[in-house]
Amino acid sequence: MNTASLSIVPMVLGPVQTNTYLVADTESRVAAVIDPAWDGAAIVREAERREWRITDIWLTHAHFDHFAGVGGVAQNLDAAPRIALHPLDWPLWQLRGGAAWFGVPTFDPGPPPNVELEHGMQLALGTLEFEVRHSPGHSPGHVMFYCAGQACLFSGDLLFAGGVGRTDLPGGDWETLLASIREGVFSLPDEVQVHPGHGPSTTVGRERRTNPFLVD
Ligand SMILES: [Zn+2]
Ligand SMILES: [Zn+2]
């Protein structure tokens, strides 16, 4: 019998209140950090408290507020983690995630990504599987992580509860963003839980019915 289940610890970190998600397969106690926003040492402590072992860092995109904690996480782990990013956001990573656009002083970006994400790729976390969904519009290499078995989606800055990601930063595009939401999110069942990069969680059905940016 497969008793694996997903445990999700949300942490709000950094200067722009970014959601970092520490996610683990409770069976194998293997964990990934989705978007370590800031304060990597605190993220690792949170995992240690639960006796989880962080092996992976998965980035939805390379704005600074989604990866400024990578260095701190890596420094506090015994083994170097896999760090996954879509290659279309690599130029943004090299610009330190556009931190200067926000007046944020430069920071240690930590080790560079060493896994290239691509659309449709499956990421394993213990016995759980997450599907990579390329979803440009907010940034060119933005992706979401979808765990069908646990009916949840980590939507980064593509879609928020009652909102959508901004498209005015370099590489952003409104029509592309709408297409990504239609194809990448609204193709999923209503009951899927959506965990965004900022603000509270929601569901696919609630956003389909009530998101003011998306209802006709
Ligand atoms: Zn962003
Ligand atoms: Zn963000």
PDB file of C-alpha atoms and ligand atoms in Angstrom:
ATOM      1  CA  MET A   1       0.000   0.000   0.000  1.00  0.00           C
ATOM      2  CA  ASN A   2       1.279   3.424  -0.845  1.00  0.00           C
ATOM      3  CA  THR A   3       1.045   5.565   2.255  1.00  0.00           C
ATOM      4  CA  ALA A   4       3.131   8.429   0.934  1.00  0.00           C
ATOM      5  CA  SER A   5       1.725  11.828   1.515  1.00  0.00           C
ATOM      6  CA  LEU A   6       2.808  15.360   1.012  1.00  0.00           C
ATOM      7  CA  SER A   7       3.394  17.690   3.920  1.00  0.00           C
ATOM      8  CA  ILE A   8       3.617  21.400   3.151  1.00  0.00           C
ATOM      9  CA  VAL A   9       5.130  24.018   5.474  1.00  0.00           C
ATOM     10  CA  PRO A  10       4.610  27.556   4.178  1.00  0.00           C
ATOM     11  CA  MET A  11       6.996  30.281   5.396  1.00  0.00           C
ATOM     12  CA  VAL A  12       6.628  33.972   4.542  1.00  0.00           C
ATOM     13  CA  LEU A  13      10.124  35.378   4.103  1.00  0.00           C
ATOM     14  CA  GLY A  14      12.056  38.351   2.789  1.00  0.00           C
ATOM     15  CA  PRO A  15      11.430  42.005   1.977  1.00  0.00           C
ATOM     16  CA  VAL A  16       8.396  41.410  -0.267  1.00  0.00           C
ATOM     17  CA  GLN A  17       6.626  38.732   1.780  1.00  0.00           C
ATOM     18  CA  THR A  18       7.323  35.814  -0.528  1.00  0.00           C
ATOM     19  CA  ASN A  19       5.920  32.367   0.210  1.00  0.00           C
ATOM     20  CA  THR A  20       8.597  29.743   0.590  1.00  0.00           C
ATOM     21  CA  TYR A  21       7.212  26.207   0.682  1.00  0.00           C
ATOM     22  CA  LEU A  22       9.067  23.456   2.429  1.00  0.00           C
ATOM     23  CA  VAL A  23       7.518  20.276   1.041  1.00  0.00           C
ATOM     24  CA  ALA A  24       8.229  16.715   2.090  1.00  0.00           C
ATOM     25  CA  ASP A  25       7.264  13.158   1.377  1.00  0.00           C
ATOM     26  CA  THR A  26       6.284  12.091   4.889  1.00  0.00           C
ATOM     27  CA  GLU A  27       7.137   8.463   4.104  1.00  0.00           C
ATOM     28  CA  SER A  28      10.773   8.914   3.074  1.00  0.00           C
ATOM     29  CA  ARG A  29      11.226  12.269   4.917  1.00  0.00           C
ATOM     30  CA  VAL A  30      12.884  13.718   1.827  1.00  0.00           C
ATOM     31  CA  ALA A  31      12.151  17.410   1.330  1.00  0.00           C
ATOM     32  CA  ALA A  32      12.373  20.101  -1.308  1.00  0.00           C
ATOM     33  CA  VAL A  33      12.319  23.856  -0.891  1.00  0.00           C
ATOM     34  CA  ILE A  34      10.171  25.663  -3.420  1.00  0.00           C
ATOM     35  CA  ASP A  35      11.399  29.263  -3.799  1.00  0.00           C
ATOM     36  CA  PRO A  36      13.717  29.828  -0.817  1.00  0.00           C
ATOM     37  CA  ALA A  37      12.980  33.535  -0.575  1.00  0.00           C
ATOM     38  CA  TRP A  38      15.332  34.570   2.200  1.00  0.00           C
ATOM     39  CA  ASP A  39      16.901  33.347   5.427  1.00  0.00           C
ATOM     40  CA  GLY A  40      18.012  29.919   4.245  1.00  0.00           C
ATOM     41  CA  ALA A  41      19.263  28.954   7.717  1.00  0.00           C
ATOM     42  CA  ALA A  42      15.733  29.256   9.104  1.00  0.00           C
ATOM     43  CA  ILE A  43      14.382  27.058   6.310  1.00  0.00           C
ATOM     44  CA  VAL A  44      16.933  24.344   7.080  1.00  0.00           C
ATOM     45  CA  ARG A  45      16.155  24.569  10.822  1.00  0.00           C
ATOM     46  CA  GLU A  46      12.473  24.090  10.021  1.00  0.00           C
ATOM     47  CA  ALA A  47      13.322  20.907   8.100  1.00  0.00           C
ATOM     48  CA  GLU A  48      15.648  19.629  10.837  1.00  0.00           C
ATOM     49  CA  ARG A  49      12.966  20.118  13.457  1.00  0.00           C
ATOM     50  CA  ARG A  50      10.825  17.685  11.476  1.00  0.00           C
ATOM     51  CA  GLU A  51      13.712  15.322  10.722  1.00  0.00           C
ATOM     52  CA  TRP A  52      13.383  15.967   7.018  1.00  0.00           C
ATOM     53  CA  ARG A  53      16.339  15.886   4.653  1.00  0.00           C
ATOM     54  CA  ILE A  54      16.409  18.657   2.024  1.00  0.00           C
ATOM     55  CA  THR A  55      17.748  17.310  -1.284  1.00  0.00           C
ATOM     56  CA  ASP A  56      16.221  19.718  -3.774  1.00  0.00           C
ATOM     57  CA  ILE A  57      15.558  23.392  -4.385  1.00  0.00           C
ATOM     58  CA  TRP A  58      12.932  24.092  -7.039  1.00  0.00           C
ATOM     59  CA  LEU A  59      12.596  27.631  -8.366  1.00  0.00           C
ATOM     60  CA  THR A  60       9.370  28.799 -10.021  1.00  0.00           C
ATOM     61  CA  HIS A  61      11.341  31.667 -11.556  1.00  0.00           C
ATOM     62  CA  ALA A  62      14.418  33.793 -11.004  1.00  0.00           C
ATOM     63  CA  HIS A  63      13.131  37.019  -9.474  1.00  0.00           C
ATOM     64  CA  PHE A  64      15.370  37.739  -6.511  1.00  0.00           C
ATOM     65  CA  ASP A  65      12.613  37.276  -3.963  1.00  0.00           C
ATOM     66  CA  HIS A  66      12.248  33.630  -5.001  1.00  0.00           C
ATOM     67  CA  PHE A  67      15.874  32.546  -4.713  1.00  0.00           C
ATOM     68  CA  ALA A  68      17.744  34.901  -2.358  1.00  0.00           C
ATOM     69  CA  GLY A  69      17.668  32.151   0.280  1.00  0.00           C
ATOM     70  CA  VAL A  70      19.363  29.512  -1.901  1.00  0.00           C
ATOM     71  CA  GLY A  71      22.846  30.363  -0.591  1.00  0.00           C
ATOM     72  CA  GLY A  72      21.756  30.065   3.024  1.00  0.00           C
ATOM     73  CA  VAL A  73      20.000  26.755   2.439  1.00  0.00           C
ATOM     74  CA  ALA A  74      23.000  25.287   0.605  1.00  0.00           C
ATOM     75  CA  GLN A  75      25.447  26.461   3.288  1.00  0.00           C
ATOM     76  CA  ASN A  76      23.485  24.742   6.018  1.00  0.00           C
ATOM     77  CA  LEU A  77      23.125  21.364   4.325  1.00  0.00           C
ATOM     78  CA  ASP A  78      25.676  18.566   4.543  1.00  0.00           C
ATOM     79  CA  ALA A  79      25.215  17.537   0.908  1.00  0.00           C
ATOM     80  CA  ALA A  80      24.911  19.975  -1.983  1.00  0.00           C
ATOM     81  CA  PRO A  81      21.281  20.198  -3.128  1.00  0.00           C
ATOM     82  CA  ARG A  82      19.977  19.942  -6.664  1.00  0.00           C
ATOM     83  CA  ILE A  83      18.896  23.446  -7.708  1.00  0.00           C
ATOM     84  CA  ALA A  84      16.367  23.503 -10.529  1.00  0.00           C
ATOM     85  CA  LEU A  85      15.437  26.435 -12.777  1.00  0.00           C
ATOM     86  CA  HIS A  86      14.056  26.764 -16.297  1.00  0.00           C
ATOM     87  CA  PRO A  87      16.885  27.910 -18.627  1.00  0.00           C
ATOM     88  CA  LEU A  88      14.801  30.808 -20.004  1.00  0.00           C
ATOM     89  CA  ASP A  89      15.141  32.452 -16.578  1.00  0.00           C
ATOM     90  CA  TRP A  90      18.894  31.956 -16.448  1.00  0.00           C
ATOM     91  CA  PRO A  91      19.571  35.525 -17.746  1.00  0.00           C
ATOM     92  CA  LEU A  92      17.353  36.832 -14.955  1.00  0.00           C
ATOM     93  CA  TRP A  93      19.277  34.749 -12.425  1.00  0.00           C
ATOM     94  CA  GLN A  94      22.514  36.320 -13.743  1.00  0.00           C
ATOM     95  CA  LEU A  95      20.991  39.771 -13.129  1.00  0.00           C
ATOM     96  CA  ARG A  96      20.516  38.766  -9.476  1.00  0.00           C
ATOM     97  CA  GLY A  97      16.818  38.397 -10.116  1.00  0.00           C
ATOM     98  CA  GLY A  98      16.369  42.089 -10.887  1.00  0.00           C
ATOM     99  CA  ALA A  99      16.999  43.033  -7.245  1.00  0.00           C
ATOM    100  CA  ALA A 100      18.289  46.438  -8.351  1.00  0.00           C
ATOM    101  CA  TRP A 101      14.896  47.250  -9.970  1.00  0.00           C
ATOM    102  CA  PHE A 102      13.403  46.979  -6.489  1.00  0.00           C
ATOM    103  CA  GLY A 103      16.149  48.901  -4.715  1.00  0.00           C
ATOM    104  CA  VAL A 104      17.245  45.741  -2.936  1.00  0.00           C
ATOM    105  CA  PRO A 105      20.989  45.658  -2.317  1.00  0.00           C
ATOM    106  CA  THR A 106      22.836  42.848  -4.027  1.00  0.00           C
ATOM    107  CA  PHE A 107      22.996  39.543  -2.218  1.00  0.00           C
ATOM    108  CA  ASP A 108      24.874  36.271  -2.369  1.00  0.00           C
ATOM    109  CA  PRO A 109      22.966  34.226  -4.969  1.00  0.00           C
ATOM    110  CA  GLY A 110      24.458  30.989  -3.694  1.00  0.00           C
ATOM    111  CA  PRO A 111      25.413  28.140  -5.997  1.00  0.00           C
ATOM    112  CA  PRO A 112      24.002  28.368  -9.529  1.00  0.00           C
ATOM    113  CA  PRO A 113      21.173  26.129 -10.729  1.00  0.00           C
ATOM    114  CA  ASN A 114      22.361  22.666 -11.776  1.00  0.00           C
ATOM    115  CA  VAL A 115      19.109  21.167 -13.079  1.00  0.00           C
ATOM    116  CA  GLU A 116      17.424  22.538 -16.210  1.00  0.00           C
ATOM    117  CA  LEU A 117      13.667  22.336 -15.923  1.00  0.00           C
ATOM    118  CA  GLU A 118      11.579  21.664 -18.983  1.00  0.00           C
ATOM    119  CA  HIS A 119       7.864  21.511 -19.639  1.00  0.00           C
ATOM    120  CA  GLY A 120       6.401  18.110 -18.805  1.00  0.00           C
ATOM    121  CA  MET A 121       9.403  16.938 -16.798  1.00  0.00           C
ATOM    122  CA  GLN A 122       8.615  14.856 -13.700  1.00  0.00           C
ATOM    123  CA  LEU A 123      10.430  15.638 -10.461  1.00  0.00           C
ATOM    124  CA  ALA A 124      10.539  12.938  -7.827  1.00  0.00           C
ATOM    125  CA  LEU A 125      10.364  13.666  -4.125  1.00  0.00           C
ATOM    126  CA  GLY A 126      10.580  10.338  -2.367  1.00  0.00           C
ATOM    127  CA  THR A 127       7.641   8.463  -3.851  1.00  0.00           C
ATOM    128  CA  LEU A 128       5.789  11.617  -4.873  1.00  0.00           C
ATOM    129  CA  GLU A 129       5.930  13.039  -8.366  1.00  0.00           C
ATOM    130  CA  PHE A 130       5.677  16.672  -9.434  1.00  0.00           C
ATOM    131  CA  GLU A 131       5.097  17.742 -13.008  1.00  0.00           C
ATOM    132  CA  VAL A 132       6.860  20.846 -14.314  1.00  0.00           C
ATOM    133  CA  ARG A 133       4.495  23.188 -16.165  1.00  0.00           C
ATOM    134  CA  HIS A 134       6.236  25.950 -18.117  1.00  0.00           C
ATOM    135  CA  SER A 135       4.053  29.011 -17.661  1.00  0.00           C
ATOM    136  CA  PRO A 136       5.627  32.190 -19.085  1.00  0.00           C
ATOM    137  CA  GLY A 137       4.088  35.661 -18.900  1.00  0.00           C
ATOM    138  CA  HIS A 138       5.393  36.912 -15.550  1.00  0.00           C
ATOM    139  CA  SER A 139       8.914  35.896 -16.577  1.00  0.00           C
ATOM    140  CA  PRO A 140      10.056  33.908 -19.633  1.00  0.00           C
ATOM    141  CA  GLY A 141      11.166  30.825 -17.724  1.00  0.00           C
ATOM    142  CA  HIS A 142       8.424  30.742 -15.103  1.00  0.00           C
ATOM    143  CA  VAL A 143       7.229  27.243 -14.183  1.00  0.00           C
ATOM    144  CA  MET A 144       4.693  25.711 -11.820  1.00  0.00           C
ATOM    145  CA  PHE A 145       5.005  22.450  -9.922  1.00  0.00           C
ATOM    146  CA  TYR A 146       1.942  20.194 -10.022  1.00  0.00           C
ATOM    147  CA  CYS A 147       1.506  17.149  -7.812  1.00  0.00           C
ATOM    148  CA  ALA A 148      -1.463  15.323  -9.347  1.00  0.00           C
ATOM    149  CA  GLY A 149      -1.416  12.588  -6.708  1.00  0.00           C
ATOM    150  CA  GLN A 150      -1.936  15.155  -3.952  1.00  0.00           C
ATOM    151  CA  ALA A 151      -4.056  17.563  -6.031  1.00  0.00           C
ATOM    152  CA  CYS A 152      -1.916  20.611  -5.451  1.00  0.00           C
ATOM    153  CA  LEU A 153      -0.190  23.203  -7.580  1.00  0.00           C
ATOM    154  CA  PHE A 154       2.604  25.604  -6.674  1.00  0.00           C
ATOM    155  CA  SER A 155       1.806  28.533  -8.949  1.00  0.00           C
ATOM    156  CA  GLY A 156       4.675  30.938  -8.242  1.00  0.00           C
ATOM    157  CA  ASP A 157       3.891  34.462  -9.433  1.00  0.00           C
ATOM    158  CA  LEU A 158       1.603  33.372 -12.284  1.00  0.00           C
ATOM    159  CA  LEU A 159      -1.638  33.249 -10.310  1.00  0.00           C
ATOM    160  CA  PHE A 160      -2.591  34.472  -6.827  1.00  0.00           C
ATOM    161  CA  ALA A 161      -5.799  34.241  -4.815  1.00  0.00           C
ATOM    162  CA  GLY A 162      -7.865  36.945  -6.526  1.00  0.00           C
ATOM    163  CA  GLY A 163      -4.928  38.198  -8.560  1.00  0.00           C
ATOM    164  CA  VAL A 164      -2.376  37.506 -11.250  1.00  0.00           C
ATOM    165  CA  GLY A 165       1.350  38.153 -11.607  1.00  0.00           C
ATOM    166  CA  ARG A 166       2.589  41.485 -12.866  1.00  0.00           C
ATOM    167  CA  THR A 167       3.690  41.650 -16.490  1.00  0.00           C
ATOM    168  CA  ASP A 168       5.446  45.022 -16.520  1.00  0.00           C
ATOM    169  CA  LEU A 169       8.913  43.711 -15.625  1.00  0.00           C
ATOM    170  CA  PRO A 170      11.393  42.801 -18.390  1.00  0.00           C
ATOM    171  CA  GLY A 171      10.326  39.576 -20.100  1.00  0.00           C
ATOM    172  CA  GLY A 172       6.720  39.894 -18.915  1.00  0.00           C
ATOM    173  CA  ASP A 173       3.758  39.723 -21.315  1.00  0.00           C
ATOM    174  CA  TRP A 174       0.042  39.964 -20.518  1.00  0.00           C
ATOM    175  CA  GLU A 175      -1.357  37.777 -23.333  1.00  0.00           C
ATOM    176  CA  THR A 176       1.257  35.119 -22.610  1.00  0.00           C
ATOM    177  CA  LEU A 177       0.338  35.205 -18.924  1.00  0.00           C
ATOM    178  CA  LEU A 178      -3.365  34.713 -19.685  1.00  0.00           C
ATOM    179  CA  ALA A 179      -2.565  31.802 -22.009  1.00  0.00           C
ATOM    180  CA  SER A 180      -0.390  30.201 -19.318  1.00  0.00           C
ATOM    181  CA  ILE A 181      -3.203  30.441 -16.769  1.00  0.00           C
ATOM    182  CA  ARG A 182      -5.759  29.018 -19.213  1.00  0.00           C
ATOM    183  CA  GLU A 183      -3.555  26.140 -20.330  1.00  0.00           C
ATOM    184  CA  GLY A 184      -1.528  25.490 -17.198  1.00  0.00           C
ATOM    185  CA  VAL A 185      -4.047  26.104 -14.399  1.00  0.00           C
ATOM    186  CA  PHE A 186      -7.600  26.061 -15.742  1.00  0.00           C
ATOM    187  CA  SER A 187      -6.956  22.707 -17.413  1.00  0.00           C
ATOM    188  CA  LEU A 188      -6.805  21.224 -13.887  1.00  0.00           C
ATOM    189  CA  PRO A 189      -9.740  20.011 -11.754  1.00  0.00           C
ATOM    190  CA  ASP A 190     -11.574  22.562  -9.583  1.00  0.00           C
ATOM    191  CA  GLU A 191     -10.529  20.929  -6.317  1.00  0.00           C
ATOM    192  CA  VAL A 192      -6.786  21.327  -6.893  1.00  0.00           C
ATOM    193  CA  GLN A 193      -5.211  23.456  -4.139  1.00  0.00           C
ATOM    194  CA  VAL A 194      -3.177  26.379  -5.467  1.00  0.00           C
ATOM    195  CA  HIS A 195      -0.207  27.612  -3.425  1.00  0.00           C
ATOM    196  CA  PRO A 196       1.036  30.902  -4.878  1.00  0.00           C
ATOM    197  CA  GLY A 197       4.281  32.832  -4.479  1.00  0.00           C
ATOM    198  CA  HIS A 198       2.579  35.562  -2.460  1.00  0.00           C
ATOM    199  CA  GLY A 199      -0.545  35.682  -0.310  1.00  0.00           C
ATOM    200  CA  PRO A 200      -2.980  32.967   0.755  1.00  0.00           C
ATOM    201  CA  SER A 201      -3.661  29.636  -0.917  1.00  0.00           C
ATOM    202  CA  THR A 202      -6.758  29.080  -3.043  1.00  0.00           C
ATOM    203  CA  THR A 203      -8.231  26.479  -5.393  1.00  0.00           C
ATOM    204  CA  VAL A 204      -8.459  26.198  -9.162  1.00  0.00           C
ATOM    205  CA  GLY A 205     -12.274  26.296  -8.962  1.00  0.00           C
ATOM    206  CA  ARG A 206     -12.398  29.421  -6.829  1.00  0.00           C
ATOM    207  CA  GLU A 207     -10.081  31.316  -9.188  1.00  0.00           C
ATOM    208  CA  ARG A 208     -11.956  30.057 -12.242  1.00  0.00           C
ATOM    209  CA  ARG A 209     -15.209  31.430 -10.806  1.00  0.00           C
ATOM    210  CA  THR A 210     -14.143  34.564  -8.953  1.00  0.00           C
ATOM    211  CA  ASN A 211     -10.724  35.886  -9.998  1.00  0.00           C
ATOM    212  CA  PRO A 212     -11.577  39.414 -11.233  1.00  0.00           C
ATOM    213  CA  PHE A 213      -8.742  39.363 -13.774  1.00  0.00           C
ATOM    214  CA  LEU A 214      -9.951  36.151 -15.366  1.00  0.00           C
ATOM    215  CA  VAL A 215     -13.752  35.928 -15.306  1.00  0.00           C
ATOM    216  CA  ASP A 216     -15.443  37.249 -18.437  1.00  0.00           C
TER     217      ASP A 216
HETATM  218 ZN    ZN B   1       8.255  37.300  -9.657  1.00  0.00          ZN
HETATM  219 ZN    ZN B   2       7.480  37.167  -6.240  1.00  0.00          ZN
END
